[in-house]
PDB file of C-alpha atoms in Angstrom:
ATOM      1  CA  UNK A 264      76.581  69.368 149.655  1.00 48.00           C
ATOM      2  CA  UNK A 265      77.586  72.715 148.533  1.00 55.00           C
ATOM      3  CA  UNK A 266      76.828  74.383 144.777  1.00 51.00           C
ATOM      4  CA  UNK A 267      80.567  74.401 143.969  1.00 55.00           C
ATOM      5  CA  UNK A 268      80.655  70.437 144.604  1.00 58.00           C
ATOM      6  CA  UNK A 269      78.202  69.154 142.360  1.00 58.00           C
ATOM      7  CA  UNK A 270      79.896  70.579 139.365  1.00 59.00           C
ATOM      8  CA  UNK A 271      83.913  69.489 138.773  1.00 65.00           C
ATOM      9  CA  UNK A 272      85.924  72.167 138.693  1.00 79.00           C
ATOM     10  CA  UNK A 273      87.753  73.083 134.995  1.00 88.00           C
ATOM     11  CA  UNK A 274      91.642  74.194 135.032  1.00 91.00           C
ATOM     12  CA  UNK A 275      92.319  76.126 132.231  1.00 93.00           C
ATOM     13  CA  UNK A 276      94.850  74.771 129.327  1.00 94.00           C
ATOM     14  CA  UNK A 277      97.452  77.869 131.062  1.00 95.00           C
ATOM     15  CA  UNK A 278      97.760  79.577 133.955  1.00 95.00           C
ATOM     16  CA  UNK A 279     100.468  82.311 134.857  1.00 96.00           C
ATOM     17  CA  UNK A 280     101.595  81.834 138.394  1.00 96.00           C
ATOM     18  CA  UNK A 281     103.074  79.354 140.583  1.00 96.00           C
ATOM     19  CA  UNK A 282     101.928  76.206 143.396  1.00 96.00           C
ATOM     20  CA  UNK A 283     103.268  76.556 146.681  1.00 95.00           C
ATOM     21  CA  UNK A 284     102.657  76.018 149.858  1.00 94.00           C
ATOM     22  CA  UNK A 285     101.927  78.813 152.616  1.00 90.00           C
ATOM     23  CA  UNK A 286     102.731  78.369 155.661  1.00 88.00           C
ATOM     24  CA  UNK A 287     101.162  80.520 158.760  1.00 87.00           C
ATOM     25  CA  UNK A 288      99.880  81.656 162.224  1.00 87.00           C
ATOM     26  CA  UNK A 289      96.138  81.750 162.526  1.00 87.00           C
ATOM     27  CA  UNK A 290      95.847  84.053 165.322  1.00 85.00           C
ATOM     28  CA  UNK A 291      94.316  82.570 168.085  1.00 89.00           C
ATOM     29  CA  UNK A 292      96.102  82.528 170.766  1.00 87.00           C
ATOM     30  CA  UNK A 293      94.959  78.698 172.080  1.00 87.00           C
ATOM     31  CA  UNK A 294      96.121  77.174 168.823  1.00 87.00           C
ATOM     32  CA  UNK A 295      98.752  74.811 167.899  1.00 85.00           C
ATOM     33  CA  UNK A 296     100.430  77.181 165.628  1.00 84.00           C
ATOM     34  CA  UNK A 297     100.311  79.676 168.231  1.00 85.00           C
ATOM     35  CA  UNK A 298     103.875  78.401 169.339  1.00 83.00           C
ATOM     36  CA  UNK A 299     105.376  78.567 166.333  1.00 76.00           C
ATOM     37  CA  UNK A 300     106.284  75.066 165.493  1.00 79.00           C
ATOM     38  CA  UNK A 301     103.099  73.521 163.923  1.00 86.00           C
ATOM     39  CA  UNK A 302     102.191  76.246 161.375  1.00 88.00           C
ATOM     40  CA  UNK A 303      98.634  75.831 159.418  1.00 89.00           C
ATOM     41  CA  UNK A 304     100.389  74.606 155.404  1.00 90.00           C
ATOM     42  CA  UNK A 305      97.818  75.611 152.755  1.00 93.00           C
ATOM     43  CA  UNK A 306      98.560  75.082 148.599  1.00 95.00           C
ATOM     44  CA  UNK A 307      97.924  78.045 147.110  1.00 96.00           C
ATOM     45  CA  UNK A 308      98.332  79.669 143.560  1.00 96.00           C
ATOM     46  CA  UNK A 309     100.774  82.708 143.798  1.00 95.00           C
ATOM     47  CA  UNK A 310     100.548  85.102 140.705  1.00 96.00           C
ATOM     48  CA  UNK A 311     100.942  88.851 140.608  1.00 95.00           C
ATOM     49  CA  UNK A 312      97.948  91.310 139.904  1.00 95.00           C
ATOM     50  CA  UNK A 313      98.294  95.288 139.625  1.00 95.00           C
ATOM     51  CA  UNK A 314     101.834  94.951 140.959  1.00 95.00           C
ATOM     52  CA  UNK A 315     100.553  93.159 144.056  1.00 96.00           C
ATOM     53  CA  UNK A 316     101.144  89.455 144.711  1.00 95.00           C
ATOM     54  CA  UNK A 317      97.906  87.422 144.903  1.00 95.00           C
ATOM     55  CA  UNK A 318      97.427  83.746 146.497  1.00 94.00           C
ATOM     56  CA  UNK A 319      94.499  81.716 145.890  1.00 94.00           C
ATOM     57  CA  UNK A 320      94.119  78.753 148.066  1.00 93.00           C
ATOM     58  CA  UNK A 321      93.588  75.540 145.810  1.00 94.00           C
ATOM     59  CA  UNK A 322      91.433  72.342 146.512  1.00 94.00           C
ATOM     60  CA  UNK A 323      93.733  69.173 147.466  1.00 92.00           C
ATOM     61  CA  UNK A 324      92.137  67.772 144.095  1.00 93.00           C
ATOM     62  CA  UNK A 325      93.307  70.926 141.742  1.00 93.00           C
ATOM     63  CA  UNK A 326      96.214  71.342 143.230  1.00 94.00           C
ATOM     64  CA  UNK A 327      98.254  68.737 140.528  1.00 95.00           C
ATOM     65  CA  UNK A 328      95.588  70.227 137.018  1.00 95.00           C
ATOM     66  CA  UNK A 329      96.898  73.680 138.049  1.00 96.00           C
ATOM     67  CA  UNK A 330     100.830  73.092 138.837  1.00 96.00           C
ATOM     68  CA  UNK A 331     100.386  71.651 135.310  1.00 96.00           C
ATOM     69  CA  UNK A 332      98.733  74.326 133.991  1.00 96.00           C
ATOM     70  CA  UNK A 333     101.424  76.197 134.944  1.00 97.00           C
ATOM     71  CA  UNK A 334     104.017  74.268 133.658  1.00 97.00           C
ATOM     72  CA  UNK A 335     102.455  74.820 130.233  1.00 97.00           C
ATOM     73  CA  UNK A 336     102.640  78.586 130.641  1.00 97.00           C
ATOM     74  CA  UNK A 337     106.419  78.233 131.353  1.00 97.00           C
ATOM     75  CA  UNK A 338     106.904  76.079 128.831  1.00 97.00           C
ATOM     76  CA  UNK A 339     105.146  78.397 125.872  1.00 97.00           C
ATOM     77  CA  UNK A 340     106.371  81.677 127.320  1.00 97.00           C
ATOM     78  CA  UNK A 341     110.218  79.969 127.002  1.00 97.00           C
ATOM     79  CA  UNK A 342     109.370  78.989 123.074  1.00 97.00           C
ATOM     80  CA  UNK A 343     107.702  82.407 122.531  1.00 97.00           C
ATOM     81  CA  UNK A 344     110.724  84.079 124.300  1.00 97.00           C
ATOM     82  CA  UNK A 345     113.313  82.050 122.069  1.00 97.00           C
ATOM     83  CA  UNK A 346     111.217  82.912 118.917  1.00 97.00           C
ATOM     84  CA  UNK A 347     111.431  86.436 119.446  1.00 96.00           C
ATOM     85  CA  UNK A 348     115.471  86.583 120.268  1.00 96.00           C
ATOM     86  CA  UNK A 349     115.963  84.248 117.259  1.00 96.00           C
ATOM     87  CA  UNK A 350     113.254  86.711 115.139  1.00 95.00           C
ATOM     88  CA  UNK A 351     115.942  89.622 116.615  1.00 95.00           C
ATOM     89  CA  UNK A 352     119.095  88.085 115.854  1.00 94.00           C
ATOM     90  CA  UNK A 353     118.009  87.427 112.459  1.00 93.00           C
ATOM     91  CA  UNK A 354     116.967  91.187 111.723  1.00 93.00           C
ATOM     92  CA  UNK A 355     120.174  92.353 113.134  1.00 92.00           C
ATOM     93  CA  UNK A 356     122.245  89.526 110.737  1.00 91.00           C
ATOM     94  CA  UNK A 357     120.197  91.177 108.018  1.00 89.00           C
ATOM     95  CA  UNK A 358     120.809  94.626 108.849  1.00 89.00           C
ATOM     96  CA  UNK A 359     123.917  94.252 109.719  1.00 81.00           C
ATOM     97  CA  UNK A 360     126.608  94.260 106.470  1.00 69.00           C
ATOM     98  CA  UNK A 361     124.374  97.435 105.209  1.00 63.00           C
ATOM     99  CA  UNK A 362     124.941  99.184 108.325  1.00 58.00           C
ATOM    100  CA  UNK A 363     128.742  98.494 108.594  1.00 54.00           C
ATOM    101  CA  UNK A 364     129.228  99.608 105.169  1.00 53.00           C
ATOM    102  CA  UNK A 365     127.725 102.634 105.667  1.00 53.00           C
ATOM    103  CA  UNK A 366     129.119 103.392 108.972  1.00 51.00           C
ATOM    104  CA  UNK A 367     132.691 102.825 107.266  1.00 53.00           C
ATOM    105  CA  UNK A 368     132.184 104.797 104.677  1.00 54.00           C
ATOM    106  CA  UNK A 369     131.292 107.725 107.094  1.00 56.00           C
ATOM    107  CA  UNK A 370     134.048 107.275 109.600  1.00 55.00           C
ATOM    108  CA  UNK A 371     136.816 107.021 106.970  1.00 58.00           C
ATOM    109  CA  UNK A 372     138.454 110.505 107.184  1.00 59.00           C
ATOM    110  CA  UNK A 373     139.149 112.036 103.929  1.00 60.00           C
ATOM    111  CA  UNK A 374     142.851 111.830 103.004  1.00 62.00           C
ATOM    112  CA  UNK A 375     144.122 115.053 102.120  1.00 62.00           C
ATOM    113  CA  UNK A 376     146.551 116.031  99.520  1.00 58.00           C
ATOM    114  CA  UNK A 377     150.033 116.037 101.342  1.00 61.00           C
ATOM    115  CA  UNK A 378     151.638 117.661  98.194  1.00 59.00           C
ATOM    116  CA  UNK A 379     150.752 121.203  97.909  1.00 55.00           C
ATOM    117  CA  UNK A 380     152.516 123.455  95.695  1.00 50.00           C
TER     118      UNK A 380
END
């Protein structure tokens, strides 16, 4: 029994990312996937890093903790992303009859006198 199977395994509350499943060629040339049709499927956890995408390959028993995981991510990134654009709308309602009477009052042209004597 390995190290890592004694102690369960803890998914975080979040993670950014998202569960799918890879499919791929080993490489040897004897295998079953060497023809194409029976490809090796692995779960993994696809997330970005440094501008590169990462995949970490996930335990059959993790695999459900951490699609939830990520769900809860979505899920508080969408409320925090409808916070701020409520949070934006409300500063530009607020700003908004200042800066029209001030922009009025500067693009009026000034009437000239059309009597001159």
């Amino acid at each position: 029994m390995r190290s890592r199977d004694k102690v369960p395994m803890r998914v975080p509350e979040m993670l950014r990312g998202t569960v799918v499943n890879n499919s791929r060629r080993c490489g040897k040339p004897n295998c079953r996937c060497a023809t194409g049709e029976a490809l090796h499927v692995r779960t993994v956890l696809s997330y970005s890093k440094a501008s590169r995408t990462r995949f970490l390959t996930l335990p059959q028993e993790m695999v459900e903790p951490v699609r939830q995981a990520t769900q809860r991510y979505r899920e508080a990134r969408a409320r925090l992303e409808a916070q701020g654009e409520a949070g934006l709308t409300e500063l530009v309602n607020s700003l908004s009859p200042h800066s029209r009477a001030r922009s009025r009052t500067r693009s009026q042209p000034q009437r000239r006198s059309t009597s001159e004597s």
